[in-house]
């Protein structure tokens, strides 16, 4: 069964089912829905403290939601105008109309949102599955990305950790249904304890309030008719993406990323191996690495201050390099064209972008960012630059949810 076979719950039916419970909205956040061609996304925003700040977009991982970024977003509100999306079928977003949960399908959702909102270029963040999705976005649409920050990105590994195998098994047809039957007596609290133990370097670091908020969110999700379908089919999409070779492989696409990149890896990550950090740092063209020995799979939730500080350094260094490369105009006469000293950056360092294509001379990148890597999807696609079509549903809340596990 491919990642685009007809879902067991028709998207139109699933979207029409009343959503059980209420999604938590932290103080200072706003939640709204944005309708796009073929999908509707729930968007959590935390506006910047001053006008004119550059935009940022946060993309969660498998089983997560925009709430996964609620600890990091307030730490950066003086630097960026932040928005975090719920990928189709996760959080408060209904399934996509075409049932496409592949990595490319999720990347198209991100690209459609950015194109419709005219938000690019953005500081793009991704965790786990979201790291694979944002890598693909940055590779095929470099015009949309200022910088890329990846927390435990889900990139192919030859030797997968044993602790990650149960998550991968969700991709096998029938396993999700079997797991649902075997665990039907499990309480939401038991499920959250299991996810916390898997995703956190120190599960005891989760506050009682955060744990209770995660339990309430789990109870809400378990009532959604498409919850396990979205999980299984997104897991299948990751596995399919891992098997792609050539120019559409995730590691090859990582090589094509032009944006300055911050990589964050946790030493206690049970889902993405810590040993992949060095390879990732070699692969992304303009990368820096932050390793947190005591962190697990969701460092932005466990050590948000460290991640925020590293991001600020990335932005500061990027801006300094831009100033070095493109200094402000002066009255100094221009160099003669034959002057050998006029060669650009003195240290050979540059922020790649602009005229150089991320896709390469022999690649064709469609306007919507679908470069042919379909992870097993059917290739059906609407124009990625279509405008949003529905009014926004805005909810302001004061209940702070500090933790929500996602892989």
CSV table of C-alpha atoms in Angstrom, one decimal:
chain,number,residue,atom,x,y,z
A,1,UNK,CA,0.0,0.0,0.0
A,2,UNK,CA,1.6,3.3,-1.1
A,3,UNK,CA,1.4,6.5,0.7
A,4,UNK,CA,-1.3,7.7,-1.6
A,5,UNK,CA,-3.7,4.8,-1.6
A,6,UNK,CA,-7.2,5.9,-0.7
A,7,UNK,CA,-7.4,6.5,3.1
A,8,UNK,CA,-9.7,4.4,5.2
A,9,UNK,CA,-11.4,7.6,6.3
A,10,UNK,CA,-12.4,9.8,3.3
A,11,UNK,CA,-10.9,13.2,3.9
A,12,UNK,CA,-14.2,15.0,3.2
A,13,UNK,CA,-15.9,12.9,5.8
A,14,UNK,CA,-13.1,13.3,8.3
A,15,UNK,CA,-13.0,17.0,7.9
A,16,UNK,CA,-16.7,17.2,8.5
A,17,UNK,CA,-16.6,15.3,11.8
A,18,UNK,CA,-16.8,17.7,14.7
A,19,UNK,CA,-13.4,18.1,16.4
A,20,UNK,CA,-13.5,16.8,19.9
A,21,UNK,CA,-12.1,19.0,22.6
A,22,UNK,CA,-10.2,22.2,22.3
A,23,UNK,CA,-6.7,22.7,21.2
A,24,UNK,CA,-4.6,24.5,23.8
A,25,UNK,CA,-3.4,28.0,23.0
A,26,UNK,CA,-0.6,29.5,25.1
A,27,UNK,CA,-0.7,33.0,26.3
A,28,UNK,CA,0.5,35.3,23.6
A,29,UNK,CA,-0.3,32.8,20.8
A,30,UNK,CA,-3.1,32.9,18.3
A,31,UNK,CA,-4.6,29.9,16.4
A,32,UNK,CA,-6.4,30.2,13.1
A,33,UNK,CA,-7.2,28.0,10.0
A,34,UNK,CA,-6.0,28.8,6.5
A,35,UNK,CA,-7.7,27.2,3.6
A,36,UNK,CA,-5.5,26.4,0.6
A,37,UNK,CA,-6.2,24.4,-2.6
A,38,UNK,CA,-6.6,20.8,-1.5
A,39,UNK,CA,-6.0,21.3,2.2
A,40,UNK,CA,-6.6,23.3,5.3
A,41,UNK,CA,-3.9,24.1,7.8
A,42,UNK,CA,-4.1,25.1,11.4
A,43,UNK,CA,-1.6,27.9,12.1
A,44,UNK,CA,-0.3,28.9,15.5
A,45,UNK,CA,1.3,32.3,15.5
A,46,UNK,CA,3.3,34.4,17.9
A,47,UNK,CA,3.8,37.9,16.4
A,48,UNK,CA,7.1,39.6,16.9
A,49,UNK,CA,7.4,42.2,19.5
A,50,UNK,CA,8.1,44.9,16.9
A,51,UNK,CA,6.9,45.5,13.4
A,52,UNK,CA,9.0,44.6,10.4
A,53,UNK,CA,10.7,41.5,11.9
A,54,UNK,CA,11.6,38.7,9.4
A,55,UNK,CA,9.1,35.9,9.3
A,56,UNK,CA,9.8,32.4,10.7
A,57,UNK,CA,7.9,29.1,10.1
A,58,UNK,CA,8.1,26.1,12.4
A,59,UNK,CA,7.3,22.5,11.2
A,60,UNK,CA,6.8,19.7,13.7
A,61,UNK,CA,7.5,16.0,13.4
A,62,UNK,CA,5.6,12.7,13.2
A,63,UNK,CA,2.9,12.6,15.8
A,64,UNK,CA,3.5,16.2,16.8
A,65,UNK,CA,1.9,19.5,16.2
A,66,UNK,CA,2.5,23.2,16.3
A,67,UNK,CA,2.5,23.0,20.1
A,68,UNK,CA,5.9,21.4,19.9
A,69,UNK,CA,7.3,24.9,19.3
A,70,UNK,CA,5.5,26.7,22.1
A,71,UNK,CA,8.6,26.7,24.3
A,72,UNK,CA,10.9,28.1,21.6
A,73,UNK,CA,8.7,30.7,19.9
A,74,UNK,CA,8.5,33.2,22.8
A,75,UNK,CA,12.3,33.2,23.2
A,76,UNK,CA,12.6,34.4,19.6
A,77,UNK,CA,9.6,36.8,19.4
A,78,UNK,CA,12.0,39.8,19.6
A,79,UNK,CA,13.9,38.4,16.5
A,80,UNK,CA,11.2,36.9,14.2
A,81,UNK,CA,7.5,37.0,13.5
A,82,UNK,CA,6.7,33.4,14.2
A,83,UNK,CA,4.2,31.0,12.8
A,84,UNK,CA,4.0,27.2,13.4
A,85,UNK,CA,1.8,25.0,11.2
A,86,UNK,CA,0.0,21.7,11.9
A,87,UNK,CA,0.8,19.5,9.0
A,88,UNK,CA,-2.2,17.9,7.2
A,89,UNK,CA,-3.8,15.3,9.5
A,90,UNK,CA,-2.0,16.4,12.6
A,91,UNK,CA,-2.8,18.8,15.4
A,92,UNK,CA,-5.9,20.7,14.4
A,93,UNK,CA,-5.4,20.3,10.7
A,94,UNK,CA,-7.8,17.9,8.8
A,95,UNK,CA,-6.4,15.4,6.3
A,96,UNK,CA,-5.4,16.6,2.9
A,97,UNK,CA,-8.0,16.1,0.1
A,98,UNK,CA,-5.7,13.8,-1.9
A,99,UNK,CA,-4.7,11.7,1.1
A,100,UNK,CA,-1.0,12.3,0.3
A,101,UNK,CA,1.1,12.1,3.4
A,102,UNK,CA,4.4,11.6,1.7
A,103,UNK,CA,7.4,13.9,2.6
A,104,UNK,CA,6.8,15.6,-0.8
A,105,UNK,CA,3.1,16.0,0.0
A,106,UNK,CA,3.9,17.7,3.3
A,107,UNK,CA,6.6,19.8,1.6
A,108,UNK,CA,4.0,21.0,-0.9
A,109,UNK,CA,1.7,22.0,1.9
A,110,UNK,CA,4.5,24.1,3.4
A,111,UNK,CA,5.2,25.7,0.0
A,112,UNK,CA,1.6,26.4,-0.8
A,113,UNK,CA,1.2,28.1,2.6
A,114,UNK,CA,4.3,30.3,2.1
A,115,UNK,CA,3.4,31.2,-1.5
A,116,UNK,CA,-0.2,32.0,-0.6
A,117,UNK,CA,0.8,34.1,2.3
A,118,UNK,CA,3.7,35.7,0.5
A,119,UNK,CA,5.8,34.9,3.6
A,120,UNK,CA,9.1,34.0,2.0
A,121,UNK,CA,11.9,34.1,2.5
A,122,UNK,CA,11.5,32.8,6.0
A,123,UNK,CA,13.7,31.4,8.8
A,124,UNK,CA,12.6,27.8,8.4
A,125,UNK,CA,12.6,25.4,11.4
A,126,UNK,CA,12.0,21.6,11.3
A,127,UNK,CA,12.0,18.7,13.7
A,128,UNK,CA,12.3,15.1,12.8
A,129,UNK,CA,9.8,14.5,9.9
A,130,UNK,CA,9.6,18.3,9.7
A,131,UNK,CA,13.4,18.3,9.2
A,132,UNK,CA,13.0,16.1,6.2
A,133,UNK,CA,10.1,18.2,4.9
A,134,UNK,CA,11.9,21.5,5.3
A,135,UNK,CA,15.1,20.1,3.8
A,136,UNK,CA,13.1,19.3,0.7
A,137,UNK,CA,11.5,22.8,0.7
A,138,UNK,CA,14.9,24.5,1.0
A,139,UNK,CA,16.4,22.3,-1.8
A,140,UNK,CA,13.7,23.0,-4.4
A,141,UNK,CA,12.6,26.5,-3.4
A,142,UNK,CA,15.6,28.3,-2.1
A,143,UNK,CA,13.8,31.6,-2.7
A,144,UNK,CA,11.6,30.8,0.3
A,145,UNK,CA,14.3,30.2,2.9
A,146,UNK,CA,16.5,32.7,4.7
A,147,UNK,CA,18.0,30.1,7.1
A,148,UNK,CA,17.3,26.5,8.0
A,149,UNK,CA,17.3,25.2,11.5
A,150,UNK,CA,16.9,21.4,11.9
A,151,UNK,CA,16.4,19.6,15.2
A,152,UNK,CA,17.0,15.9,14.8
A,153,UNK,CA,16.1,15.8,11.1
A,154,UNK,CA,14.8,12.5,9.8
A,155,UNK,CA,17.4,11.6,7.2
A,156,UNK,CA,18.1,8.1,6.0
A,157,UNK,CA,20.3,5.9,8.3
A,158,UNK,CA,21.9,2.6,7.2
A,159,UNK,CA,21.9,1.4,10.8
A,160,UNK,CA,18.6,2.4,12.4
A,161,UNK,CA,18.5,2.4,16.2
A,162,UNK,CA,16.4,-0.4,17.6
A,163,UNK,CA,14.4,2.1,19.6
A,164,UNK,CA,13.2,3.6,16.4
A,165,UNK,CA,12.0,0.4,14.8
A,166,UNK,CA,8.5,0.5,16.4
A,167,UNK,CA,7.9,3.9,14.8
A,168,UNK,CA,9.1,2.6,11.5
A,169,UNK,CA,6.8,-0.5,11.7
A,170,UNK,CA,3.8,1.9,11.6
A,171,UNK,CA,4.6,2.1,7.9
A,172,UNK,CA,3.8,-1.5,7.4
A,173,UNK,CA,0.2,-1.9,6.1
A,174,UNK,CA,-2.0,-3.3,8.9
A,175,UNK,CA,0.4,-2.6,11.8
A,176,UNK,CA,-1.4,0.6,12.8
A,177,UNK,CA,-4.7,-1.1,13.0
A,178,UNK,CA,-3.2,-4.0,14.9
A,179,UNK,CA,-1.5,-1.7,17.4
A,180,UNK,CA,-4.8,0.1,17.9
A,181,UNK,CA,-6.5,-3.1,18.8
A,182,UNK,CA,-3.8,-4.3,21.1
A,183,UNK,CA,-3.6,-1.0,22.9
A,184,UNK,CA,-7.3,-0.1,23.0
A,185,UNK,CA,-7.3,-0.4,26.8
A,186,UNK,CA,-4.3,1.9,27.3
A,187,UNK,CA,-5.1,5.2,28.9
A,188,UNK,CA,-4.0,8.5,27.4
A,189,UNK,CA,-1.7,8.9,30.4
A,190,UNK,CA,0.0,5.6,29.6
A,191,UNK,CA,0.5,6.6,26.0
A,192,UNK,CA,1.9,10.0,26.9
A,193,UNK,CA,4.4,8.4,29.4
A,194,UNK,CA,5.5,6.1,26.6
A,195,UNK,CA,6.0,8.9,24.1
A,196,UNK,CA,7.7,11.0,26.7
A,197,UNK,CA,10.2,8.2,27.5
A,198,UNK,CA,10.9,7.8,23.8
A,199,UNK,CA,11.3,11.5,22.9
A,200,UNK,CA,12.9,13.1,25.9
A,201,UNK,CA,16.5,12.7,27.1
A,202,UNK,CA,15.1,13.1,30.7
A,203,UNK,CA,11.4,12.4,30.9
A,204,UNK,CA,11.3,13.7,34.5
A,205,UNK,CA,12.1,17.2,33.2
A,206,UNK,CA,8.5,17.5,31.9
A,207,UNK,CA,6.5,19.6,34.4
A,208,UNK,CA,3.3,18.2,35.9
A,209,UNK,CA,1.4,21.0,34.1
A,210,UNK,CA,3.0,20.1,30.8
A,211,UNK,CA,2.4,16.4,31.3
A,212,UNK,CA,-1.3,17.0,32.0
A,213,UNK,CA,-1.6,19.2,28.9
A,214,UNK,CA,-0.1,16.5,26.8
A,215,UNK,CA,-2.6,13.9,28.3
A,216,UNK,CA,-5.5,16.2,27.4
A,217,UNK,CA,-4.2,16.6,23.9
A,218,UNK,CA,-3.7,12.9,23.5
A,219,UNK,CA,-7.3,12.3,24.6
A,220,UNK,CA,-8.5,14.8,22.0
A,221,UNK,CA,-6.5,13.2,19.2
A,222,UNK,CA,-7.6,9.7,20.0
A,223,UNK,CA,-11.2,10.7,19.2
A,224,UNK,CA,-10.2,11.9,15.7
A,225,UNK,CA,-11.3,9.3,13.1
A,226,UNK,CA,-8.1,9.8,11.0
A,227,UNK,CA,-5.5,10.0,13.8
A,228,UNK,CA,-3.9,6.6,13.3
A,229,UNK,CA,-4.3,6.8,9.5
A,230,UNK,CA,-2.3,10.0,9.4
A,231,UNK,CA,0.3,8.5,11.6
A,232,UNK,CA,0.7,5.3,9.6
A,233,UNK,CA,0.7,7.0,6.2
A,234,UNK,CA,3.1,9.7,7.2
A,235,UNK,CA,5.5,7.0,8.7
A,236,UNK,CA,5.1,5.2,5.3
A,237,UNK,CA,6.0,8.4,3.6
A,238,UNK,CA,9.2,8.7,5.6
A,239,UNK,CA,10.2,5.1,4.8
A,240,UNK,CA,9.5,5.7,1.1
A,241,UNK,CA,11.6,8.9,1.2
A,242,UNK,CA,14.5,6.9,2.8
A,243,UNK,CA,14.5,4.5,-0.2
A,244,UNK,CA,14.6,7.1,-2.9
A,245,UNK,CA,18.0,7.3,-4.7
A,246,UNK,CA,19.6,9.7,-7.1
A,247,UNK,CA,18.8,13.4,-7.1
A,248,UNK,CA,15.6,12.9,-5.2
A,249,UNK,CA,17.2,11.2,-2.2
A,250,UNK,CA,17.1,13.2,1.0
A,251,UNK,CA,20.9,13.3,1.4
A,252,UNK,CA,21.3,14.5,-2.2
A,253,UNK,CA,18.7,17.2,-1.5
A,254,UNK,CA,20.5,18.2,1.7
A,255,UNK,CA,23.6,18.8,-0.5
A,256,UNK,CA,21.5,21.2,-2.6
A,257,UNK,CA,20.4,23.4,0.3
A,258,UNK,CA,21.9,26.9,-0.1
A,259,UNK,CA,20.5,28.5,3.1
A,260,UNK,CA,22.8,28.8,6.1
A,261,UNK,CA,21.9,25.8,8.3
A,262,UNK,CA,21.9,25.1,12.0
A,263,UNK,CA,21.8,21.4,12.9
A,264,UNK,CA,20.8,20.4,16.4
A,265,UNK,CA,21.3,16.8,17.7
A,266,UNK,CA,20.7,15.2,21.1
A,267,UNK,CA,23.0,12.7,22.6
A,268,UNK,CA,20.1,10.7,24.1
A,269,UNK,CA,17.9,10.7,20.9
A,270,UNK,CA,16.3,7.3,20.5
A,271,UNK,CA,14.8,8.0,17.1
A,272,UNK,CA,17.5,9.9,15.2
A,273,UNK,CA,21.1,8.6,15.8
A,274,UNK,CA,23.5,11.1,17.4
A,275,UNK,CA,26.2,9.6,15.1
A,276,UNK,CA,24.5,11.2,12.1
A,277,UNK,CA,25.4,14.7,13.3
A,278,UNK,CA,28.8,14.6,11.7
A,279,UNK,CA,27.6,13.4,8.3
A,280,UNK,CA,24.8,16.1,8.3
A,281,UNK,CA,27.4,18.8,9.1
A,282,UNK,CA,29.5,17.7,6.2
A,283,UNK,CA,26.5,17.4,3.8
A,284,UNK,CA,24.7,20.8,4.2
A,285,UNK,CA,26.8,23.3,2.3
A,286,UNK,CA,26.8,26.1,4.9
A,287,UNK,CA,26.2,24.3,8.2
A,288,UNK,CA,27.0,24.6,11.8
A,289,UNK,CA,26.3,22.0,14.5
A,290,UNK,CA,24.9,22.2,18.0
A,291,UNK,CA,25.2,19.0,20.0
A,292,UNK,CA,23.4,18.6,23.3
A,293,UNK,CA,24.6,15.4,25.0
A,294,UNK,CA,21.6,15.2,27.5
A,295,UNK,CA,18.9,16.1,25.0
A,296,UNK,CA,16.6,13.6,23.3
A,297,UNK,CA,14.6,13.9,20.1
A,298,UNK,CA,12.9,17.3,20.8
A,299,UNK,CA,15.7,19.6,21.9
A,300,UNK,CA,13.6,22.7,21.2
A,301,UNK,CA,11.3,21.5,23.9
A,302,UNK,CA,14.0,20.3,26.3
A,303,UNK,CA,16.6,23.0,25.9
A,304,UNK,CA,14.8,25.9,24.1
A,305,UNK,CA,17.2,28.5,25.5
A,306,UNK,CA,20.2,26.7,24.0
A,307,UNK,CA,18.5,26.3,20.6
A,308,UNK,CA,17.4,30.0,20.6
A,309,UNK,CA,20.9,31.2,21.4
A,310,UNK,CA,22.4,29.1,18.6
A,311,UNK,CA,19.8,30.4,16.2
A,312,UNK,CA,20.6,34.0,17.1
A,313,UNK,CA,24.3,33.3,16.5
A,314,UNK,CA,23.4,31.8,13.1
A,315,UNK,CA,21.4,34.9,12.1
A,316,UNK,CA,24.1,37.4,13.4
A,317,UNK,CA,26.9,35.6,11.6
A,318,UNK,CA,24.8,35.4,8.4
A,319,UNK,CA,24.0,39.1,8.5
A,320,UNK,CA,27.7,39.9,9.1
A,321,UNK,CA,28.7,37.8,6.1
A,322,UNK,CA,26.2,39.6,4.0
A,323,UNK,CA,27.6,42.9,5.0
A,324,UNK,CA,31.1,41.7,4.3
A,325,UNK,CA,30.0,40.4,0.9
A,326,UNK,CA,27.7,43.3,-0.1
A,327,UNK,CA,29.1,46.4,1.8
A,328,UNK,CA,27.1,49.6,1.7
A,329,UNK,CA,27.9,51.8,-1.3
A,330,UNK,CA,30.6,54.4,-0.7
A,331,UNK,CA,32.2,57.2,-2.7
A,332,UNK,CA,35.3,55.1,-3.3
A,333,UNK,CA,35.9,54.6,-7.1
A,334,UNK,CA,35.1,51.1,-8.4
A,335,UNK,CA,38.0,48.7,-9.0
A,336,UNK,CA,39.3,48.2,-12.4
A,337,UNK,CA,37.9,45.0,-13.9
A,338,UNK,CA,41.4,43.7,-14.3
A,339,UNK,CA,42.3,44.3,-10.7
A,340,UNK,CA,43.1,40.8,-9.3
A,341,UNK,CA,42.1,42.0,-5.8
A,342,UNK,CA,38.5,42.4,-6.8
A,343,UNK,CA,37.6,38.7,-6.3
A,344,UNK,CA,34.8,38.9,-3.7
A,345,UNK,CA,35.1,37.7,-0.1
A,346,UNK,CA,38.6,37.9,1.4
A,347,UNK,CA,38.2,34.6,3.3
A,348,UNK,CA,36.5,32.7,0.5
A,349,UNK,CA,33.3,32.4,2.5
A,350,UNK,CA,29.9,33.4,1.1
A,351,UNK,CA,26.2,32.9,1.8
A,352,UNK,CA,25.1,30.9,-1.1
A,353,UNK,CA,22.0,31.9,-2.9
A,354,UNK,CA,20.7,34.4,-5.4
A,355,UNK,CA,21.7,33.6,-9.0
A,356,UNK,CA,22.8,30.1,-8.3
A,357,UNK,CA,20.1,27.5,-8.6
A,358,UNK,CA,19.7,25.0,-5.8
A,359,UNK,CA,18.3,22.5,-8.2
A,360,UNK,CA,21.3,22.2,-10.4
A,361,UNK,CA,21.5,22.7,-14.2
A,362,UNK,CA,19.9,19.4,-15.1
A,363,UNK,CA,17.0,19.6,-12.7
A,364,UNK,CA,13.5,21.0,-13.4
A,365,UNK,CA,11.8,22.5,-10.4
A,366,UNK,CA,8.1,23.1,-10.8
A,367,UNK,CA,6.7,26.3,-9.6
A,368,UNK,CA,5.1,24.6,-6.6
A,369,UNK,CA,8.4,23.0,-5.5
A,370,UNK,CA,7.4,19.5,-6.6
A,371,UNK,CA,10.7,18.5,-8.3
A,372,UNK,CA,9.6,15.0,-9.2
A,373,UNK,CA,10.5,13.4,-5.9
A,374,UNK,CA,7.1,12.0,-5.1
A,375,UNK,CA,7.9,9.4,-2.4
A,376,UNK,CA,5.4,7.1,-4.0
A,377,UNK,CA,2.7,9.8,-4.5
A,378,UNK,CA,0.6,10.2,-7.6
A,379,UNK,CA,2.1,13.4,-8.7
A,380,UNK,CA,-1.2,15.2,-8.8
A,381,UNK,CA,-0.7,18.8,-7.8
A,382,UNK,CA,-2.4,22.2,-7.8
A,383,UNK,CA,-0.4,25.4,-8.5
A,384,UNK,CA,1.6,26.1,-5.4
A,385,UNK,CA,1.2,29.8,-5.7
A,386,UNK,CA,-2.6,29.8,-5.4
A,387,UNK,CA,-3.9,32.3,-2.9
A,388,UNK,CA,-5.6,31.3,0.4
A,389,UNK,CA,-9.4,31.0,-0.1
A,390,UNK,CA,-11.0,31.1,3.4
A,391,UNK,CA,-11.2,33.6,6.2
A,392,UNK,CA,-9.1,32.9,9.2
A,393,UNK,CA,-10.6,31.4,12.4
A,394,UNK,CA,-8.8,33.1,15.2
A,395,UNK,CA,-8.7,32.0,18.8
A,396,UNK,CA,-6.8,33.7,21.5
A,397,UNK,CA,-6.1,31.7,24.7
A,398,UNK,CA,-4.4,32.1,28.0
A,399,UNK,CA,-3.8,28.4,28.9
A,400,UNK,CA,-0.2,27.7,28.6
A,401,UNK,CA,0.8,24.3,27.2
A,402,UNK,CA,4.5,23.8,27.6
A,403,UNK,CA,5.0,20.2,26.3
A,404,UNK,CA,3.7,17.9,23.6
A,405,UNK,CA,5.7,15.0,22.4
A,406,UNK,CA,6.2,14.3,18.7
A,407,UNK,CA,8.8,12.3,16.8
